[in-house]
Short mmCIF file of C-alpha atoms in Angstrom, two decimals:
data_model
loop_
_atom_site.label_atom_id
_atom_site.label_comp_id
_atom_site.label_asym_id
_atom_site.label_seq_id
_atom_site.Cartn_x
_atom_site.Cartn_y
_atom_site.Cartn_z
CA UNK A 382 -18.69 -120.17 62.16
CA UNK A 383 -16.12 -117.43 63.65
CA UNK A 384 -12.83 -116.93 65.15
CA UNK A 385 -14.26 -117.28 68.33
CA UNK A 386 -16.64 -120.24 67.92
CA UNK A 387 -16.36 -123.32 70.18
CA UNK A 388 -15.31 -126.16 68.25
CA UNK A 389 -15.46 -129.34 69.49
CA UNK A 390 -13.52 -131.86 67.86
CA UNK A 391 -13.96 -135.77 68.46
CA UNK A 392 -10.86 -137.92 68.17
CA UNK A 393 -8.19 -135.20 67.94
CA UNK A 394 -5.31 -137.72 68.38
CA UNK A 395 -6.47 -139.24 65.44
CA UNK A 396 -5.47 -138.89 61.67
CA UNK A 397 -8.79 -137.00 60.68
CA UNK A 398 -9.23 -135.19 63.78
CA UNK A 399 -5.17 -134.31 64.24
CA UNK A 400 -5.32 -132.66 61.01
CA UNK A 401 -8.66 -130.83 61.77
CA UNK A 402 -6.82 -129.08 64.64
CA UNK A 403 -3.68 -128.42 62.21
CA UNK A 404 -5.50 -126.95 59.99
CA UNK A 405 -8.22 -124.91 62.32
CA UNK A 406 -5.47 -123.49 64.27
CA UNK A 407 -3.62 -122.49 60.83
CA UNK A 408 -6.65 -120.55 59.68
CA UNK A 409 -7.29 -118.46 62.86
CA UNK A 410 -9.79 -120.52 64.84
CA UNK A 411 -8.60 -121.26 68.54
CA UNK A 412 -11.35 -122.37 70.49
CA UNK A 413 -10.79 -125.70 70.31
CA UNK A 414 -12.28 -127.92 72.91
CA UNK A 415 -10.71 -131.17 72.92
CA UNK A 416 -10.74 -134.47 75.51
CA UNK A 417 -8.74 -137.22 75.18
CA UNK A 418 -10.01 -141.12 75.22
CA UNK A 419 -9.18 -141.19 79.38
CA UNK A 420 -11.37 -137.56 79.79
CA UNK A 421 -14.04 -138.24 78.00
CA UNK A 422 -15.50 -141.73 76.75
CA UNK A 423 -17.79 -140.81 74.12
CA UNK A 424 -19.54 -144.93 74.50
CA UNK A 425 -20.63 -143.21 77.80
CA UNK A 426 -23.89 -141.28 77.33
CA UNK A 427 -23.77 -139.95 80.61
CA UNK A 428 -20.14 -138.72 80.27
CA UNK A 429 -20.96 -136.95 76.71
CA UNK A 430 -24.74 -135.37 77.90
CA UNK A 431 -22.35 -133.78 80.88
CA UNK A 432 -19.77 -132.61 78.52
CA UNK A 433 -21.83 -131.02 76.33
CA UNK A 434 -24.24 -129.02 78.63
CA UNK A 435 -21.02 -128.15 80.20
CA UNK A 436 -18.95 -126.45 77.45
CA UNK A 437 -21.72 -126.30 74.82
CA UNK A 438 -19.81 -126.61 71.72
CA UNK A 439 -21.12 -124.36 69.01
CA UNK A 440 -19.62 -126.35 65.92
CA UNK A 441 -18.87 -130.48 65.85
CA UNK A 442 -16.66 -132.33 64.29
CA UNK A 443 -17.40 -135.93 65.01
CA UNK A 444 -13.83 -137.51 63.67
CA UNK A 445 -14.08 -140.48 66.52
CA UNK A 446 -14.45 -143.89 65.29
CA UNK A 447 -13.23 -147.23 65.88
CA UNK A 448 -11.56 -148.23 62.85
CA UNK A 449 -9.13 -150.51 61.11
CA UNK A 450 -8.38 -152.35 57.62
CA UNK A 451 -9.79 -155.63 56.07
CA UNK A 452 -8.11 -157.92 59.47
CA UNK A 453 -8.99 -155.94 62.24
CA UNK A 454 -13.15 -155.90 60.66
CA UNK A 455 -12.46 -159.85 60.27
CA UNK A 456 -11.38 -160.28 63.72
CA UNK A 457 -13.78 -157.52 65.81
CA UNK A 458 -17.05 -157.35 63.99
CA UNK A 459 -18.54 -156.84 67.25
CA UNK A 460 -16.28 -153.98 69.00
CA UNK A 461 -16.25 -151.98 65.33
CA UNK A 462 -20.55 -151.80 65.47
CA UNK A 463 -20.64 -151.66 68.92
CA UNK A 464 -18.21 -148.60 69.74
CA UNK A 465 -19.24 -146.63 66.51
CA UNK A 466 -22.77 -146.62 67.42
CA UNK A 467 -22.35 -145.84 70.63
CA UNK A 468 -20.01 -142.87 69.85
CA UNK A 469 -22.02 -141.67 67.21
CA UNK A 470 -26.24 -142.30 69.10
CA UNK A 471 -24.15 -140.41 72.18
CA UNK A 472 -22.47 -137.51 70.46
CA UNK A 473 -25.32 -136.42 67.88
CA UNK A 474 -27.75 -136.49 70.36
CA UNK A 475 -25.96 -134.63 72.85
CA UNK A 476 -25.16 -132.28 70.30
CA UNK A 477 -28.62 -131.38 69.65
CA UNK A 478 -29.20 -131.09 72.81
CA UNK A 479 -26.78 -128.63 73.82
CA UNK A 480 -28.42 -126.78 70.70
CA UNK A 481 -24.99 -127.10 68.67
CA UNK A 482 -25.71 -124.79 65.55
CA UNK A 483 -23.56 -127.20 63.32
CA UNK A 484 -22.49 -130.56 63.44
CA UNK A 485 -19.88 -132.39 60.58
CA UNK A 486 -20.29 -136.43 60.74
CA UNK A 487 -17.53 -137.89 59.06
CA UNK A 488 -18.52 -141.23 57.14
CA UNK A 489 -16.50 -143.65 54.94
CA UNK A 490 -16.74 -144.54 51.09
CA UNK A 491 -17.08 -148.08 52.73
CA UNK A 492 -21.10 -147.20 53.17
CA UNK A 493 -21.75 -148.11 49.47
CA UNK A 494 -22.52 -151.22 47.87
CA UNK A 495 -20.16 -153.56 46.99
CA UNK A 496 -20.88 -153.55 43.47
CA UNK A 497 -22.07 -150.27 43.26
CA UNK A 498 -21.35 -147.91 40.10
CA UNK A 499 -18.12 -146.70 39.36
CA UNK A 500 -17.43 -143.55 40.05
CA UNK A 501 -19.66 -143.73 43.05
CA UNK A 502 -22.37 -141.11 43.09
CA UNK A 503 -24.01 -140.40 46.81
CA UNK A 504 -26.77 -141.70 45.23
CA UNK A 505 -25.68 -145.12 45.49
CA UNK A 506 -26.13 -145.70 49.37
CA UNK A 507 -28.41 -148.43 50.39
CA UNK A 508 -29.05 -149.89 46.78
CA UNK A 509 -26.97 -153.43 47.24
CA UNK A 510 -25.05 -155.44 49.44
CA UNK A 511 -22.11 -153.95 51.14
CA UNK A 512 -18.73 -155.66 50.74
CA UNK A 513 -18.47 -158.86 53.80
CA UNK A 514 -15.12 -157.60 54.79
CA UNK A 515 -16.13 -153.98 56.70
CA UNK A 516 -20.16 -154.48 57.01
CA UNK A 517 -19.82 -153.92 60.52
CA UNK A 518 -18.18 -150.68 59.99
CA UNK A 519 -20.28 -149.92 56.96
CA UNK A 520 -23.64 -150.66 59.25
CA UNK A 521 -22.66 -147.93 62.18
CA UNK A 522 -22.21 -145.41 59.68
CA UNK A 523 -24.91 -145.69 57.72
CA UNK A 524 -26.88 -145.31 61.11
CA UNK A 525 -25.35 -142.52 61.45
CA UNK A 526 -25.92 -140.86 58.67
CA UNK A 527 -29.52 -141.73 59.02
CA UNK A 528 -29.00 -140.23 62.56
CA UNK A 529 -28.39 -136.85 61.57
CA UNK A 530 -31.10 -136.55 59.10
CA UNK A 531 -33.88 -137.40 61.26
CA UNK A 532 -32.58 -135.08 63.78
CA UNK A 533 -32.46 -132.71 60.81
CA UNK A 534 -36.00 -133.47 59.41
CA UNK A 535 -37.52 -133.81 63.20
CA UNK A 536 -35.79 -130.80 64.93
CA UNK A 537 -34.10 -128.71 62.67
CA UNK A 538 -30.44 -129.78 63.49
CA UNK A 539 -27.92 -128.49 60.98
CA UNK A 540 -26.04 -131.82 60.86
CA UNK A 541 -24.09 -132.53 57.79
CA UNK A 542 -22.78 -135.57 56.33
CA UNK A 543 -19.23 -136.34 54.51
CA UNK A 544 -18.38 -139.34 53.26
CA UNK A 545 -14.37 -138.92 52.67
CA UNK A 546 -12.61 -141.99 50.37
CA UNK A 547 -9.46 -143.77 51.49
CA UNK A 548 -7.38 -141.31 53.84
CA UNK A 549 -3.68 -140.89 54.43
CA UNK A 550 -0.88 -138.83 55.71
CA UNK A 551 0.87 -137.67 59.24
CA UNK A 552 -0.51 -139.02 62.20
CA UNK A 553 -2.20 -142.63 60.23
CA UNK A 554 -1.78 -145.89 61.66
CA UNK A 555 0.88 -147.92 60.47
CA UNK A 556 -0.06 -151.29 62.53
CA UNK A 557 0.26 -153.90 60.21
CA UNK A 558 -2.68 -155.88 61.83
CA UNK A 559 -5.07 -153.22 62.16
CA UNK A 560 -3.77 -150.74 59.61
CA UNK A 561 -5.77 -149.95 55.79
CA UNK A 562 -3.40 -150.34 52.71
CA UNK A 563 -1.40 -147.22 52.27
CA UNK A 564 0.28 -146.89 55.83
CA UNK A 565 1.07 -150.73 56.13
CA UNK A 566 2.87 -150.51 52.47
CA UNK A 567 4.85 -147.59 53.66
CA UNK A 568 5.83 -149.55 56.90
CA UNK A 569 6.78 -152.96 55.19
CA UNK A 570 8.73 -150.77 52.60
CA UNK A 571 10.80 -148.90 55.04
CA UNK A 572 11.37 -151.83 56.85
CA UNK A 573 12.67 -154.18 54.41
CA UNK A 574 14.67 -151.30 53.20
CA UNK A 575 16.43 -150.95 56.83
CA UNK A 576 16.93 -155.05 57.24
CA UNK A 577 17.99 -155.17 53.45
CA UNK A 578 15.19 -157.77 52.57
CA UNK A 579 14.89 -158.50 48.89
CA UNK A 580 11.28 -159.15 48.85
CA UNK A 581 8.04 -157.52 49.85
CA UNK A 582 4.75 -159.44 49.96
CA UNK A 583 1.85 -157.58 49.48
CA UNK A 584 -1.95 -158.69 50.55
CA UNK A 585 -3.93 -159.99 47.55
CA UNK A 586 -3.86 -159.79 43.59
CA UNK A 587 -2.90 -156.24 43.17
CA UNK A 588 -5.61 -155.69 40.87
CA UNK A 589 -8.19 -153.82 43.17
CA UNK A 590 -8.99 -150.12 42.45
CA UNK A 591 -8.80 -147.29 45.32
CA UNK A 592 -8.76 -143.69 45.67
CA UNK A 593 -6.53 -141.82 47.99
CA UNK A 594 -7.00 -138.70 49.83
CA UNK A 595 -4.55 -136.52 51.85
CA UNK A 596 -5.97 -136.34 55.09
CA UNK A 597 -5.19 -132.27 55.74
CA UNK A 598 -6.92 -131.94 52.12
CA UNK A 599 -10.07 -134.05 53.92
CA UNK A 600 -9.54 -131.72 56.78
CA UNK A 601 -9.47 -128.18 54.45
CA UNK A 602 -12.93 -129.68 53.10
CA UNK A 603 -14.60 -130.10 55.80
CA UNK A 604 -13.82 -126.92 56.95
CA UNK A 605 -15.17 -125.21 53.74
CA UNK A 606 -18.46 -127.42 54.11
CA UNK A 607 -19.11 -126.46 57.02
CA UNK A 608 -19.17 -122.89 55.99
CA UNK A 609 -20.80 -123.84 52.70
CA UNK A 610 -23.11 -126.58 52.58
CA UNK A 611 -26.16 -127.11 54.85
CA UNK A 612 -27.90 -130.22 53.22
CA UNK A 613 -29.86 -133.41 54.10
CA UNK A 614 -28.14 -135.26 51.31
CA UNK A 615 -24.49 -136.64 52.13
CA UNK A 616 -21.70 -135.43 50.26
CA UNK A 617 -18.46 -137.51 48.71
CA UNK A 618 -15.04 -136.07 49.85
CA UNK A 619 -12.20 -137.82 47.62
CA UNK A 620 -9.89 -136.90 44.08
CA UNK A 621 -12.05 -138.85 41.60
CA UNK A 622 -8.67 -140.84 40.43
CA UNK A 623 -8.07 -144.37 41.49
CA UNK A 624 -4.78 -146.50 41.14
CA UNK A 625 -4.61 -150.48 41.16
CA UNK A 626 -2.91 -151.52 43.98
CA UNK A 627 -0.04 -152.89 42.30
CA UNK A 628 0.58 -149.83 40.66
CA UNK A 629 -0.02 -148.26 44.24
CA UNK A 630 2.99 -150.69 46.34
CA UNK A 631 5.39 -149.45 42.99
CA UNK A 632 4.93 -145.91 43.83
CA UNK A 633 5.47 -146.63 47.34
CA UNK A 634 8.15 -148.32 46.73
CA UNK A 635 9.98 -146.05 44.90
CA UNK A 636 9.49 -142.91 47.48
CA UNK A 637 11.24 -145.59 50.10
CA UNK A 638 13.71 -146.13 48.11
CA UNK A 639 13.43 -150.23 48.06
CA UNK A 640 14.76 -151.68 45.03
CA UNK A 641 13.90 -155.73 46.07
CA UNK A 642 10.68 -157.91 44.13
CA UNK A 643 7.42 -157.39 45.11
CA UNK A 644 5.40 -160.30 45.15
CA UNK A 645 1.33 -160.68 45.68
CA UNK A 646 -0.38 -163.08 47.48
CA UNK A 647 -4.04 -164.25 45.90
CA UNK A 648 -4.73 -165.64 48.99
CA UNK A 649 -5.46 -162.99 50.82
CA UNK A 650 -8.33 -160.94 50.21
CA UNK A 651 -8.73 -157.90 48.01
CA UNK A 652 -11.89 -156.36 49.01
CA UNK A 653 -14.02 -154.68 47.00
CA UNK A 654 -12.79 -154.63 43.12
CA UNK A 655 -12.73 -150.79 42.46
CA UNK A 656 -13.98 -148.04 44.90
CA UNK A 657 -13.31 -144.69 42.94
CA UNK A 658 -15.90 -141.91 44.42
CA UNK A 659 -17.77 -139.28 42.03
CA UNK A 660 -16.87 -135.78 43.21
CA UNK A 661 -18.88 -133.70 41.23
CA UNK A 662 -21.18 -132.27 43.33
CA UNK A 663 -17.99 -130.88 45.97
CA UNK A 664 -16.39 -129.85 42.69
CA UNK A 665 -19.66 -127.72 42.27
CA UNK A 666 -19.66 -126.05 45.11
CA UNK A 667 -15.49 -124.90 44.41
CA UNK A 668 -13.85 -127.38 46.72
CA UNK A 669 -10.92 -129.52 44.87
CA UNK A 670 -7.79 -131.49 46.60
CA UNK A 671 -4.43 -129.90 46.96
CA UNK A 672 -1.68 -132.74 47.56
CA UNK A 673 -0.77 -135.23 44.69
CA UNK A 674 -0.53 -139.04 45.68
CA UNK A 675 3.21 -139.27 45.18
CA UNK A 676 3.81 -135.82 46.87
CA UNK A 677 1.38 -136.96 49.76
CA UNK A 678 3.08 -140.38 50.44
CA UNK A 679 6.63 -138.31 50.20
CA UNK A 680 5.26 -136.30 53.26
CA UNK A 681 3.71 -139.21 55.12
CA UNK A 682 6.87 -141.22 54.72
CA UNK A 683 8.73 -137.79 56.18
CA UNK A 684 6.23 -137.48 58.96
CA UNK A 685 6.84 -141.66 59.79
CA UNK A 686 10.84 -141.63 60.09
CA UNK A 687 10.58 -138.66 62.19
CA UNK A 688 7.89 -140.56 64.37
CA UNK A 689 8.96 -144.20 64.22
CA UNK A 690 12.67 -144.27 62.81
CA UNK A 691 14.08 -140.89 63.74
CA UNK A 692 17.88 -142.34 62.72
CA UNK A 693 16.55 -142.30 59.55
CA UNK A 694 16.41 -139.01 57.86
#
């Protein structure tokens, strides 16, 4: 990997693959080959096998996926296996084929059991039941993963495999019916802040465990792996500190600045329990996080007036 390296990034509009660009262009690297959703469809194999023996990208970043929070899973179990299968049987293939010399697959913590081990080690994939409410999502990229390492152990590809926890930060979706956790809290805090509503209900019991990661620390990482690791084995890209989710709508709450109740509804669902990942084996190779949760949902908050509220500042 080089200055002058073509880098092909999948879903640069996204959070993951918006920040990937950020922080590629910060660190020299220009050769960024990019195609939006209407250019390119990467469910298309004959669009992708075109694209690639076209511009033969030398490095991959496959940040494209169809994703969503516990509601959106519930209510497209087909479209979120469908589309990230597609996107991920097209682009790795292609990829080898246009004899890519490294290729990044981006994952989810949601690939491990439900009741798997806390901290989760990488060890941990396939040894129980995934949770019910993302198995769809969980399924495609596991097959992905699986993906690159037989096109490792068969031909050789360099294909790499990081399995980031719960992401956040500029450039997130903050649709309350598709949306994860973090981004919908910061949207129905600002909101009942600006219509000076007293209350805020939050999904669930509060009592579920996650771990948050700034997405342009997820982005620095997977820069640095891709210069530094070149392994069958998947790797876990996360802090290693979790926070109920109580404790998470307080902190929240307090950047915004809303000073109403917050109340928690036990009939929704919570998910799995606790899903803290163990990040010893990045910490080995000299790769730690940057951005602090409070300091990272200060500059998301920032980043979402700007976008969504701009009287707001």
């Amino acid at each position: 990997m080089n200055k002058e390296s073509r880098i092909y990034i999948s879903g640069h509009s996204g959070l993951v693959g918006s920040a990937l660009i950020r922080k590629l262009n910060d660190q020299g690297y220009k050769n960024l080959l990019i195609r939006g959703r209407s250019e390119l469809d990467l469910t298309s194999q004959p669009e992708v096998e075109k694209y690639f023996q076209q511009n033969r990208p030398e490095i991959v970043y496959m940040a494209a996926a169809k994703v969503g929070g516990i509601l959106a899973n519930s209510k497209y179990p087909a479209d979120f296996i469908r589309d990230n299968l597609a996107i991920q049987l097209n682009t790795i293939d292609a990829a080898y084929r246009a004899g890519t010399k490294k290729l990044v697959f981006l994952g989810s913590s949601c690939i491990y059991p439900r009741d798997a081990e806390q901290p989760i080690s990488e060890e941990s994939l396939l040894t129980g039941p995934l949770e019910g409410s993302n198995e769809w999502y969980a399924v495609a990229k596991i097959a992905g993963i699986k993906m690159c390492q037989a096109y490792r152990r068969q031909y050789g590809m360099d294909a790499i495999c990081l399995m980031p926890t719960n992401l956040y930060g500029p450039g997130d979706n903050f649709d309350l019916e598709t949306s994860h956790v973090l981004p919908a809290l910061i949207r129905k805090f600002h909101e009942a802040k600006q219509s000076g509503s007293t209350n805020v209900t939050v999904w669930g019991t509060g009592s579920p465990r996650r771990e948050f990661l700034y997405v342009e620390d997820l982005a620095d990482a997977a820069i640095y792996l891709t210069k530094n690791y070149s392994e069958e084995g998947i790797i876990n890209v996360g802090t290693g500190l979790d926070i109920t989710i109580r404790e998470l709508a307080l902190m929240v709450s307090d950047v915004i600045g809303f000073n109403g109740d917050i109340t928690f509804d036990p009939g929704r669902p919570d998910g799995t329990p606790r899903k803290v990942l163990d990040v010893g084996k990045l910490s080995r190779l000299g790769w730690g996080p940057q951005m602090s949760l409070r300091d990272g949902i200060r500059a998301t908050y920032d980043w979402y007036k700007r976008k969504y509220d701009p009287s707001d500042r």
